[in-house]
Coordinates of N, CA and C and ligand atoms in Angstrom, one line a residue:
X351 N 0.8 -1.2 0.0 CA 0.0 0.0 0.0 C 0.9 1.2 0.0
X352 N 0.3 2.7 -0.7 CA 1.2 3.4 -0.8 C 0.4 4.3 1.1
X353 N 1.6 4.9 1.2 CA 1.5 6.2 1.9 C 0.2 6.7 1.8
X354 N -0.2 6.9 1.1 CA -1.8 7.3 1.0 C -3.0 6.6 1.6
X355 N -2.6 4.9 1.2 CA -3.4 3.6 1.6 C -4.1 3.5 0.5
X356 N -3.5 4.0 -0.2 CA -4.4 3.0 -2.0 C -3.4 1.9 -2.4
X357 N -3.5 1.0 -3.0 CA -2.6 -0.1 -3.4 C -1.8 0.8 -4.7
X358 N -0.5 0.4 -4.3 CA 0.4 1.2 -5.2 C 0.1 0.2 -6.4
X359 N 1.0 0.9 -7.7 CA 1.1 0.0 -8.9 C 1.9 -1.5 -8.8
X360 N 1.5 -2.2 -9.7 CA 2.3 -3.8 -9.7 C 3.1 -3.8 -10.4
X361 N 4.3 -4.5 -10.0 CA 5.3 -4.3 -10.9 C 4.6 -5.1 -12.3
X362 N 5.4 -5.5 -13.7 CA 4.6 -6.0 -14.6 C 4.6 -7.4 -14.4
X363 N 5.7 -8.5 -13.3 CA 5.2 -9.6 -13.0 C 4.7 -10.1 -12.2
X364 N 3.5 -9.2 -11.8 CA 3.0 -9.7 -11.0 C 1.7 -10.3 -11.2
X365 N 0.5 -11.2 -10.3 CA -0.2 -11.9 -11.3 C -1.6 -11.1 -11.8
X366 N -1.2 -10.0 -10.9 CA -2.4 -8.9 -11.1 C -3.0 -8.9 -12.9
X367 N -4.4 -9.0 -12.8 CA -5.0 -9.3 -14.1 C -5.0 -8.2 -15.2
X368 N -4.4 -7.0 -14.1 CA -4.3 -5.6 -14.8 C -2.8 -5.2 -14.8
X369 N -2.2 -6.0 -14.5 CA -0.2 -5.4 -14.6 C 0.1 -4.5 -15.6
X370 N -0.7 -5.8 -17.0 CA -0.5 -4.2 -17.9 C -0.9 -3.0 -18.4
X371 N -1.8 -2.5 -17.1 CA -2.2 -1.7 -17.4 C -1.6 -0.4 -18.2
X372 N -2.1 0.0 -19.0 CA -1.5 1.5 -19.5 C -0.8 2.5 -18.8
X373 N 0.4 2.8 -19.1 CA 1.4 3.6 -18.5 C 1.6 5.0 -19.3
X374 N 2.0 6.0 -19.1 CA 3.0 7.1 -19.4 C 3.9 7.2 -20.1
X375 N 4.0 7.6 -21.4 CA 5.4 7.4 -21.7 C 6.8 7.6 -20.9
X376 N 7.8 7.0 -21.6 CA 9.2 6.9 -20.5 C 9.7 8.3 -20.6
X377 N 10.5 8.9 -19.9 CA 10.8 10.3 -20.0 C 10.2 11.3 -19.0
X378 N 11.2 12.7 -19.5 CA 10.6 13.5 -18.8 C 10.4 14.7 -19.1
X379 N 9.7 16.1 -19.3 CA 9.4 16.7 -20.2 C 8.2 16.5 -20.5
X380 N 7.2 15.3 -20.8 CA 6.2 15.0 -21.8 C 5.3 16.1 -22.3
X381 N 5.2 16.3 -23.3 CA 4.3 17.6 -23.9 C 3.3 16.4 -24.2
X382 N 1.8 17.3 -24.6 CA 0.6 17.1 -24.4 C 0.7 15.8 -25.6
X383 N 0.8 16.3 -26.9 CA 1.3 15.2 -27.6 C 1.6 13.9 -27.8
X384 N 3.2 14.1 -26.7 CA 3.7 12.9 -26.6 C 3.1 12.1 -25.7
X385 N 2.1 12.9 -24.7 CA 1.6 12.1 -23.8 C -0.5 11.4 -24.3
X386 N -0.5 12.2 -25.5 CA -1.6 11.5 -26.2 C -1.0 10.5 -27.1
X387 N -0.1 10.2 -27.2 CA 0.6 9.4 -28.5 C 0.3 10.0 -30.0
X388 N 0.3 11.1 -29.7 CA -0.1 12.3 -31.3 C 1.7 12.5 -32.0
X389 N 1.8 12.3 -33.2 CA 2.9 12.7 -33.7 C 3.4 14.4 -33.3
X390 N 4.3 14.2 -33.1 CA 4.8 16.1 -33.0 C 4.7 16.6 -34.1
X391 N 4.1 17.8 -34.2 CA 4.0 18.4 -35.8 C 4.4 20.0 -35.6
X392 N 4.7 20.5 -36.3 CA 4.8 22.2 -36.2 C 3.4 22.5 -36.2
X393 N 2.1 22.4 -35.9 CA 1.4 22.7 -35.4 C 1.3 22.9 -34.0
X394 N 0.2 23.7 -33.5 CA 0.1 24.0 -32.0 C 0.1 22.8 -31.3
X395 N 0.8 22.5 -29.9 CA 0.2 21.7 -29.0 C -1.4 21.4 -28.8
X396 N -1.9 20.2 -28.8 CA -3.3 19.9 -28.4 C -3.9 20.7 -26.9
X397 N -4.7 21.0 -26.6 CA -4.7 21.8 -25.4 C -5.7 20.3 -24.4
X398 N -4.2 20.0 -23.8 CA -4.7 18.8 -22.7 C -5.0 19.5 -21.2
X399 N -6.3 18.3 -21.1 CA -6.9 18.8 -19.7 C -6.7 17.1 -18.6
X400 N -6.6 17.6 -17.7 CA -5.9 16.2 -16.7 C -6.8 15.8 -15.7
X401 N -7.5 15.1 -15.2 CA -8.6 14.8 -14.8 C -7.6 13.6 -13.6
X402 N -7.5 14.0 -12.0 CA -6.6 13.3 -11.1 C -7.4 12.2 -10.5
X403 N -7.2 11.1 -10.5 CA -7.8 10.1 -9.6 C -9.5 10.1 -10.6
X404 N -9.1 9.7 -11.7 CA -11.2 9.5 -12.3 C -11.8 8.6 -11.6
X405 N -11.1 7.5 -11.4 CA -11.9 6.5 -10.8 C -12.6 5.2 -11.8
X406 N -13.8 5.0 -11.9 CA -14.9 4.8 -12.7 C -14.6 5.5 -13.9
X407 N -14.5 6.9 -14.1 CA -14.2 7.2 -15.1 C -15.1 8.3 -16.0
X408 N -16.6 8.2 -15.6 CA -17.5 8.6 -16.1 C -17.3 9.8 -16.7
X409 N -16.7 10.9 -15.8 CA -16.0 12.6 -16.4 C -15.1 12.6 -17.1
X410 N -14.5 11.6 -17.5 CA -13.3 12.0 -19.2 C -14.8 11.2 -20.1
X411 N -15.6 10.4 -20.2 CA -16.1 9.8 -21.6 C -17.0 11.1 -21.5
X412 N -18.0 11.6 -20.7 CA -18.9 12.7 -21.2 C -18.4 13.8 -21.3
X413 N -17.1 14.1 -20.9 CA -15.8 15.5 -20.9 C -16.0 15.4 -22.5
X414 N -15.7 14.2 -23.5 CA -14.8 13.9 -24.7 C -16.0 14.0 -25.4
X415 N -17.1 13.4 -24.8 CA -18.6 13.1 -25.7 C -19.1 14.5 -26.0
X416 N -19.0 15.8 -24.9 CA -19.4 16.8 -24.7 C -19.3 17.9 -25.8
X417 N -17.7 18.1 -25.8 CA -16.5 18.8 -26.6 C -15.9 17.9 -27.4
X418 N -16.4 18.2 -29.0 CA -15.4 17.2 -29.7 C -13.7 17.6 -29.9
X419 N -13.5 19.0 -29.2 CA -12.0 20.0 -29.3 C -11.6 19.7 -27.8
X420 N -11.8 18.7 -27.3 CA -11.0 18.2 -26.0 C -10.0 17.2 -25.8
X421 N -9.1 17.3 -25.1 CA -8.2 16.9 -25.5 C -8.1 16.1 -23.9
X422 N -7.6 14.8 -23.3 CA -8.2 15.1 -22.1 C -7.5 13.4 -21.6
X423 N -6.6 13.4 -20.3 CA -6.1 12.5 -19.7 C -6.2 12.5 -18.7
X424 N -6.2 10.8 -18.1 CA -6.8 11.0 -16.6 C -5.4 10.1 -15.9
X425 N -5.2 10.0 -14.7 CA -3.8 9.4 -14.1 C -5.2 8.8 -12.5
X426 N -5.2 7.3 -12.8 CA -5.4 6.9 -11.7 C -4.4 5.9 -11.0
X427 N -4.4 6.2 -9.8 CA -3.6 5.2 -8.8 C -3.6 3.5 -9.1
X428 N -5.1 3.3 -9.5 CA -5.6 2.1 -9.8 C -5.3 0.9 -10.7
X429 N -4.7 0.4 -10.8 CA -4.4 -0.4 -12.1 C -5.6 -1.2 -12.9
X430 N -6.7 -1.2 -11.8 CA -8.2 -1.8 -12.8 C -8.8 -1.1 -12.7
X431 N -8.7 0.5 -12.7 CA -9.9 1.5 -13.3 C -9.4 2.0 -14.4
X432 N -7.9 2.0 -14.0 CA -6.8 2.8 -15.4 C -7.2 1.9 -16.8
X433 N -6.7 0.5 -16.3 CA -7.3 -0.5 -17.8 C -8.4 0.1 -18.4
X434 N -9.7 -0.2 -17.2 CA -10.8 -0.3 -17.8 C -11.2 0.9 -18.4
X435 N -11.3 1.7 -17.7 CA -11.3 3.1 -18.2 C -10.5 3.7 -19.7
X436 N -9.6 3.7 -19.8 CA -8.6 3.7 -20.8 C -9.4 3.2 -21.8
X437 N -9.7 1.5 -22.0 CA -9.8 0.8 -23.1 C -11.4 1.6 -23.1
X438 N -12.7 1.8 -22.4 CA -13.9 2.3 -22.5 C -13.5 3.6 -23.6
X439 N -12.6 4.3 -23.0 CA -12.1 5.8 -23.7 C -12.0 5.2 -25.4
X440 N -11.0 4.2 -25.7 CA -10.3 3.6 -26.8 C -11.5 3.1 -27.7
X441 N -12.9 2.1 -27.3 CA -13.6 1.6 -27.8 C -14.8 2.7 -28.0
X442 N -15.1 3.9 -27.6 CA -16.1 4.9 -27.8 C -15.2 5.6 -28.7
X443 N -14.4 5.6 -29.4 CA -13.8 6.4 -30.7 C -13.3 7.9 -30.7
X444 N -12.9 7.9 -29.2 CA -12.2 8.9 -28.1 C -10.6 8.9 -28.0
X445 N -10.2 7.5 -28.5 CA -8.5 6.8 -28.6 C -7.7 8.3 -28.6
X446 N -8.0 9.4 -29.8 CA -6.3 10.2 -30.1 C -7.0 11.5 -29.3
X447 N -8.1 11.1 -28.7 CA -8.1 12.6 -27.4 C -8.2 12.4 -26.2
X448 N -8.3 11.1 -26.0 CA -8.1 10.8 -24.7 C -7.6 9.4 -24.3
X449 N -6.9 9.7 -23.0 CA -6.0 8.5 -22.4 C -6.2 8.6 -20.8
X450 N -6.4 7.1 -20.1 CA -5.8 6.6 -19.1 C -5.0 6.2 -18.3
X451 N -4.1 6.7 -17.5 CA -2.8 5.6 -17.1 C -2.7 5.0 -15.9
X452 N -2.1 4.5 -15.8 CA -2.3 3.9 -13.9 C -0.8 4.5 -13.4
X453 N -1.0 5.5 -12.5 CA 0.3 6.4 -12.5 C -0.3 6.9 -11.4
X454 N 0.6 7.3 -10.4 CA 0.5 8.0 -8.9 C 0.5 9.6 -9.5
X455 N -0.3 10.2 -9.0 CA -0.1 11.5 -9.8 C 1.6 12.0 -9.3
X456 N 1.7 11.5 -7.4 CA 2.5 12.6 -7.2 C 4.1 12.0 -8.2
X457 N 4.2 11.2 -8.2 CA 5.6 10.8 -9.2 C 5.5 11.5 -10.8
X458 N 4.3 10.9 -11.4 CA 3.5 11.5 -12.9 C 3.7 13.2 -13.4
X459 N 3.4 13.7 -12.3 CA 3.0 15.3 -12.4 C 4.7 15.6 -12.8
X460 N 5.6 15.5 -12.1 CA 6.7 16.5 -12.0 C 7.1 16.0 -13.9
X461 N 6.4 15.0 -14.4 CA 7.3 14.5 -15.6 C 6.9 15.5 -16.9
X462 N 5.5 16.0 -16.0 CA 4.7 16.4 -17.6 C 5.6 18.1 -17.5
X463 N 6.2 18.4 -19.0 CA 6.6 19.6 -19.3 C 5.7 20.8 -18.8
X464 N 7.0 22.2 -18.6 CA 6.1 23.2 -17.9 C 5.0 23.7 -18.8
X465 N 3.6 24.2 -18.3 CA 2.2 24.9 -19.4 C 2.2 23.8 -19.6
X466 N 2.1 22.5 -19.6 CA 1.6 21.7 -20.8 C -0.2 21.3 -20.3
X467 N -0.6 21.9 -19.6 CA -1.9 21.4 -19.0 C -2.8 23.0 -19.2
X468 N -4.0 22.5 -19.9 CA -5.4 23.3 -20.0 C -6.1 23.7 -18.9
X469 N -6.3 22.4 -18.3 CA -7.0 22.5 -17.4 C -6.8 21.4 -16.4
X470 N -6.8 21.3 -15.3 CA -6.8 20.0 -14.2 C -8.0 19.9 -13.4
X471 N -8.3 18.7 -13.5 CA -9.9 18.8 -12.5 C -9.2 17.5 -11.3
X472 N -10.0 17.7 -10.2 CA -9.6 17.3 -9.1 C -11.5 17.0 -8.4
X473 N -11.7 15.7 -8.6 CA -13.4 15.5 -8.2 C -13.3 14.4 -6.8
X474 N -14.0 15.3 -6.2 CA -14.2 14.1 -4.5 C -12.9 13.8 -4.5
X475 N -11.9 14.0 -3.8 CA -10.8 14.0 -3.5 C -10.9 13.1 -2.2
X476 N -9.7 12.4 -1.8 CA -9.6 12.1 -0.3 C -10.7 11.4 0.3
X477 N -10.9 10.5 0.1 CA -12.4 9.9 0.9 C -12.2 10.0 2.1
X478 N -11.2 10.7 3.2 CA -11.2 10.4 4.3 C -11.1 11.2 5.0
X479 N -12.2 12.2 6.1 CA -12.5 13.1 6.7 C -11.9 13.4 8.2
X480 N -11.3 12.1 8.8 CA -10.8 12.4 10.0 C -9.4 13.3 10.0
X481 N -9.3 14.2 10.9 CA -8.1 15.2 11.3 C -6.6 14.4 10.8
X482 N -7.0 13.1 11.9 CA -5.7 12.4 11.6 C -5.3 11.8 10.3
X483 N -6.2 11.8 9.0 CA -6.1 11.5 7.8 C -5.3 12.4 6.9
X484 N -5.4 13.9 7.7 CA -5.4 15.0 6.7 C -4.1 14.9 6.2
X485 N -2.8 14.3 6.7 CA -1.4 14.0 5.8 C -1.5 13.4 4.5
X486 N -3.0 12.6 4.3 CA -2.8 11.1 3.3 C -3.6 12.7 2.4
X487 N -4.1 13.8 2.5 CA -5.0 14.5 1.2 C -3.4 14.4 -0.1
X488 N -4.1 14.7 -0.9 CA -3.6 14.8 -2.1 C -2.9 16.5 -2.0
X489 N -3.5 17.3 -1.4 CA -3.2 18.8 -1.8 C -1.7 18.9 -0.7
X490 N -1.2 18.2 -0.9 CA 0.1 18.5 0.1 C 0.7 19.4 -1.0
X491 N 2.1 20.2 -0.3 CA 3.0 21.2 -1.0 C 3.5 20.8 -2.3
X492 N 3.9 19.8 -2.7 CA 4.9 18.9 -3.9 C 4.2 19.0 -4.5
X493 N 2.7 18.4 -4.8 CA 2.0 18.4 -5.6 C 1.0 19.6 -6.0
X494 N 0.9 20.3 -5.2 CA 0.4 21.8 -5.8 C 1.4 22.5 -6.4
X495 N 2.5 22.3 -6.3 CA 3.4 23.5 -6.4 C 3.5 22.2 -8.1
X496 N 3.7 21.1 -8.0 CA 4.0 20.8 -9.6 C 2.9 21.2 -10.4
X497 N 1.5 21.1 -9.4 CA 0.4 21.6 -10.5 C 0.7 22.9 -11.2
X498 N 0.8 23.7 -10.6 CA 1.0 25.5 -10.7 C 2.2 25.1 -11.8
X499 N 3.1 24.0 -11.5 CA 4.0 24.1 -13.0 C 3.6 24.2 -14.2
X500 N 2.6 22.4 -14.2 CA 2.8 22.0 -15.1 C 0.8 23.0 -16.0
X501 N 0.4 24.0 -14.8 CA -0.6 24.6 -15.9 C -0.1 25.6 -16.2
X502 N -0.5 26.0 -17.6 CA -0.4 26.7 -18.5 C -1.1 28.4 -17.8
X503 N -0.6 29.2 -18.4 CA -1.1 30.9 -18.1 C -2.5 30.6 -18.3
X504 N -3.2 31.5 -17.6 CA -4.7 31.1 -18.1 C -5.4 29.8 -17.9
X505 N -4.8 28.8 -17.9 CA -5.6 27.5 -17.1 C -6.2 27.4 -15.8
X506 N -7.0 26.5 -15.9 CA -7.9 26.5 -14.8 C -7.4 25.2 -14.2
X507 N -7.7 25.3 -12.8 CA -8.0 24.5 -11.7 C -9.3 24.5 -10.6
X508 N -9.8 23.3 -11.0 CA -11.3 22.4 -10.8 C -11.2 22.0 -9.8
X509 N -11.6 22.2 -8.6 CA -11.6 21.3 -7.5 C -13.3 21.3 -7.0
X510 N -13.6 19.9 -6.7 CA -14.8 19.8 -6.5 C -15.2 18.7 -5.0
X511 N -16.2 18.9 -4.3 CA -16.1 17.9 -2.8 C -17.3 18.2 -2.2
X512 N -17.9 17.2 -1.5 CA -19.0 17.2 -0.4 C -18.4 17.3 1.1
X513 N -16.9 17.4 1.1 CA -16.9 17.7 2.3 C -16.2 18.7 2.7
X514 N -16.8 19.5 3.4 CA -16.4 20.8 3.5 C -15.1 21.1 3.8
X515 N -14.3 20.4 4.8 CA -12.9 20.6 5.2 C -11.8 20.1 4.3
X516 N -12.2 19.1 3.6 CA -11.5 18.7 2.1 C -11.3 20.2 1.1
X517 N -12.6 20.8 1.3 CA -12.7 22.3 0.5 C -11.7 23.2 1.2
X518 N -12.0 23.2 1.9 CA -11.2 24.2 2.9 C -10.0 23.9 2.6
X519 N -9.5 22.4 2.7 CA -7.8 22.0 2.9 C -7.4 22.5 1.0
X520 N -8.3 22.2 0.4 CA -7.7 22.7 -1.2 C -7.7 24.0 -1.5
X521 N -8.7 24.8 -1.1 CA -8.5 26.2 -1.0 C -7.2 27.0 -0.6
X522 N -7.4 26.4 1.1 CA -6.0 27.1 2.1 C -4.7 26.6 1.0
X523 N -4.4 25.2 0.4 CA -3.5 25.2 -0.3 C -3.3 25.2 -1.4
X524 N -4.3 25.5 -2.5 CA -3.9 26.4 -3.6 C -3.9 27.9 -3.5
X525 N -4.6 28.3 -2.4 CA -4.1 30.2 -2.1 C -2.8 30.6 -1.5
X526 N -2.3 29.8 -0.9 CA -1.1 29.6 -0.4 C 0.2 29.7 -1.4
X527 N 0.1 29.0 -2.8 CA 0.4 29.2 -3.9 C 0.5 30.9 -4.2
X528 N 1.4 31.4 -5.2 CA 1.2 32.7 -5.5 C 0.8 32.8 -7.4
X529 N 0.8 31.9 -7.4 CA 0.2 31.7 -9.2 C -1.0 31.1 -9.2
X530 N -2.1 31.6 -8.3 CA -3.5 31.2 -8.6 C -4.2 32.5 -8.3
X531 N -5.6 32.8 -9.4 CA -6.7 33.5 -8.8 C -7.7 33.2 -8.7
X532 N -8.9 33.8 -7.7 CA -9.9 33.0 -7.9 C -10.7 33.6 -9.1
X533 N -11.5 32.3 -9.4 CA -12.0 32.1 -10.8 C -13.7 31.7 -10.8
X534 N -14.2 32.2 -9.4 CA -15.8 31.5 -9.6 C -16.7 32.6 -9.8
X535 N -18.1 32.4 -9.5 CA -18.9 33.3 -10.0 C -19.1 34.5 -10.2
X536 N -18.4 35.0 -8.8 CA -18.4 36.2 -8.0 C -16.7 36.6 -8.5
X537 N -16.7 37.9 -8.5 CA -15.4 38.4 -8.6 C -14.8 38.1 -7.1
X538 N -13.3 37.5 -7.3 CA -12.7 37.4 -5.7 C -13.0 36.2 -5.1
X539 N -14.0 36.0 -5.8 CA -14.4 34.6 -5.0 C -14.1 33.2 -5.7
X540 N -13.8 32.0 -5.2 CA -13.6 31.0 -6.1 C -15.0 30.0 -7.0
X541 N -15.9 29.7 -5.5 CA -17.1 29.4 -5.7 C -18.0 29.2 -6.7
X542 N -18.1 28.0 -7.4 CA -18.6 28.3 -8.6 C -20.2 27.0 -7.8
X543 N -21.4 27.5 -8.0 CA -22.4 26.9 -7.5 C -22.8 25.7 -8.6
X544 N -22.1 25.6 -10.0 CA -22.2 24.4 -10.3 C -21.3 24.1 -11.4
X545 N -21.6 22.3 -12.0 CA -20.5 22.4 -12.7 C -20.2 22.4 -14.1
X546 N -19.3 23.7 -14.3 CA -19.7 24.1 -15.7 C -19.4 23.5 -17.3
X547 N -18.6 22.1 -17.1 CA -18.1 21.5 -17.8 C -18.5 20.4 -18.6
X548 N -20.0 20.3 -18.8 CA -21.1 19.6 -19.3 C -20.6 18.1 -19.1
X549 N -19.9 17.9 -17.8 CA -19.5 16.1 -17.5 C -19.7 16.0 -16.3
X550 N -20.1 15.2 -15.6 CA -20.3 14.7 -14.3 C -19.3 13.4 -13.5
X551 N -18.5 13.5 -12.5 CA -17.9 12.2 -12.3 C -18.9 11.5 -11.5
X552 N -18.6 10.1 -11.6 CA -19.6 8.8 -11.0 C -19.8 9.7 -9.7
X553 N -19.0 9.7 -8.8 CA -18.9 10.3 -7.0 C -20.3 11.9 -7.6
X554 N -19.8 12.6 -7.8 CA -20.6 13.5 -8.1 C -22.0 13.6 -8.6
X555 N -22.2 12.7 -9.4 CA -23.9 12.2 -10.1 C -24.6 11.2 -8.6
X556 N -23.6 10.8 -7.4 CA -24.5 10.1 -6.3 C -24.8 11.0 -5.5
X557 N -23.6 12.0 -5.5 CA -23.9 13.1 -4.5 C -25.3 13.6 -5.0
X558 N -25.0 13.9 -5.9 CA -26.3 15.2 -6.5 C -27.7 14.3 -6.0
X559 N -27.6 12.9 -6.1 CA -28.8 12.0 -5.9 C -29.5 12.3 -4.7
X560 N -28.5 12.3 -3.7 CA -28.7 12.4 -2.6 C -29.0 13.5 -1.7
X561 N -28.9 14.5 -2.5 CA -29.3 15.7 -2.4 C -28.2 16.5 -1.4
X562 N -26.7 15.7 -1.6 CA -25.3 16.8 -0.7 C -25.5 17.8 -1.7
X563 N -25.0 18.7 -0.3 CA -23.9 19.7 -1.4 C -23.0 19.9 -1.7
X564 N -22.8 20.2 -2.8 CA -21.4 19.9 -3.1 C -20.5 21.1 -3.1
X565 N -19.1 20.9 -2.8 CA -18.6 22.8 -2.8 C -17.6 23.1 -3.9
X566 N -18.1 23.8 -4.9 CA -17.0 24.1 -6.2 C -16.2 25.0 -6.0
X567 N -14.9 25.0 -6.1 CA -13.9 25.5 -6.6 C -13.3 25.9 -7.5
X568 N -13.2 27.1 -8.7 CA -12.5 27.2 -9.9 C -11.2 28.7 -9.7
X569 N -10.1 28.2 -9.6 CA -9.2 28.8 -9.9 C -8.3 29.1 -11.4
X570 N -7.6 30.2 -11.1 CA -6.7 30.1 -13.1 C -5.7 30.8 -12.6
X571 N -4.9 29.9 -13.3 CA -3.5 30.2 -13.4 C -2.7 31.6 -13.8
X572 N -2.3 32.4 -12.9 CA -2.0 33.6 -13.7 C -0.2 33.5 -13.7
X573 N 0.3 34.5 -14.7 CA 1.6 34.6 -15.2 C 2.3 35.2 -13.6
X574 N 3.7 34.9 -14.5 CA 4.8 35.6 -13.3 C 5.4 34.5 -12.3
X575 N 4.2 34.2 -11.5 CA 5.1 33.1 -10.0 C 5.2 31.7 -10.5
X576 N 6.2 31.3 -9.8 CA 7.1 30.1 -9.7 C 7.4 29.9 -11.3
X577 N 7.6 30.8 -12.2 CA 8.6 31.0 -13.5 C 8.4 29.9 -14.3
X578 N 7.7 29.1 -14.2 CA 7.1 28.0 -14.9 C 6.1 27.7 -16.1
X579 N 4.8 29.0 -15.9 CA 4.5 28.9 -17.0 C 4.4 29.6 -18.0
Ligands
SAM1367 C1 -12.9 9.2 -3.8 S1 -12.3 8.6 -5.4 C2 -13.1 9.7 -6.5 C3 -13.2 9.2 -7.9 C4 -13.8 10.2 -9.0 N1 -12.9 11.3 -9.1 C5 -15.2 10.6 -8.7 O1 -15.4 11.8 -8.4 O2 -16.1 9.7 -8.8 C6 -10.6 9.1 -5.5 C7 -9.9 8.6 -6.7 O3 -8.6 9.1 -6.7 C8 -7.7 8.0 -6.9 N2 -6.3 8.4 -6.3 C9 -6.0 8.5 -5.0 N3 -4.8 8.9 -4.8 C10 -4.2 9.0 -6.1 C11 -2.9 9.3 -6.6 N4 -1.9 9.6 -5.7 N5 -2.7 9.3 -7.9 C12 -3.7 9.1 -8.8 N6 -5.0 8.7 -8.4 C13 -5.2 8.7 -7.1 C14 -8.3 6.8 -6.3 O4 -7.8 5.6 -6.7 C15 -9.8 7.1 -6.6 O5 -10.1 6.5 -7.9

């Protein structure tokens, strides 16, 4: 188990029925491209959006179904949501805009080249609400500060949650950052009352069932700090 308490990846001999799951290319640097398996062309980079921990997966196929100009990768922990997910993406005729990998973000992230990300969404984060948990969140310093790398000027950062101190802990640490503003309804404010990206993740369509609320977050990346993008 990793540090977090998700089952890390399997090496490839192991008898796990998903070992091979889909990986990242080798390297470091990756532009959006190389990381959709798109030939490099003297054309513009594809403008890729990163979708952390999908899960199920449901928010990259209606992200892709939505916008046919999306471009759109998801990095789960999981080696049998990464497969399954990935091949669902591959068999709906989604293959050269979107990808799966089974990749820990926090190792994954520092690989992808600086600006190379559109947008990052970050849905139901952390399933675990007790104090003593709060080391295992995802928003620790390493991995904000690579996000703020690897997004581009003007990209957005999506964070979405039913639980309120999960909101709070991604707030306090993406404000904490000096290369974010807020980006929600209200000027100044982050707060976006829903979500605007015509996809829903699985965790999110049960919430809404159930009648939580849920608390949106949208930030954007502005120029200047940490020289990156
Ligand atoms: C609570 S689930 C939410 C799933 C999905 N985002 C949704 O809203 O339905 C959190 C997801 O993040 C994944 N995850 C946790 N830590 C991760 C990490 N370090 N790198 C990549 N994925 C991770 C988990 O495996 C799980 O699929």
């Amino acid at each position: 188990m990793s540090a977090a308490g998700y089952p890390v990846s399997e090496p490839a001999s192991s008898r796990s029925p998903y070992a091979a799951a889909p990986r990242l290319p080798p390297g470091e640097g990756l532009t959006a491209a190389q990381i959709l398996g798109l030939p490099e062309t003297a054309n513009a980079e594809p403008r890729l959006e990163l979708e952390i921990g999908p899960g199920r997966g449901g928010f990259i196929l209606e992200r892709l179904t939505a916008d046919p100009h999306v471009c759109i990768v998801g990095l789960e922990i999981r080696l049998k949501w990464a497969s399954l997910v990935d091949e669902r993406v591959r068999s709906s005729g989604h293959g050269g805009r979107g990808r799966v990998f089974a990749e820990d973000i926090r190792a994954a992230l520092p690989r992808f080249s600086p600006g190379s990300l559109a947008r990052v969404f970050i849905h139901f984060p952390d399933p675990w609400w007790k104090k003593r948990h709060a080391k295992r969140r995802l928003a620790q310093t390493d991995v904000m500060d690579q996000l703020a790398r690897a997004l581009a000027t003007g990209g957005e950062l999506f964070v979405q949650t039913d639980v309120w101190d999960t909101a709070r802990a991604y707030r306090d640490a993406i404000e904490a950052l000096p290369g974010f503003a807020p980006h929600g309804d209200v000027e100044g404010s982050p707060l976006l009352a829903e979500n605007p990206y015509g996809a829903r993740s699985p965790r999110e369509r049960r919430v809404m069932a159930d009648g939580m609320p849920v608390t949106r977050l949208r930030y954007r990346r502005v120029a200047g700090a940490l020289g990156a993008a």
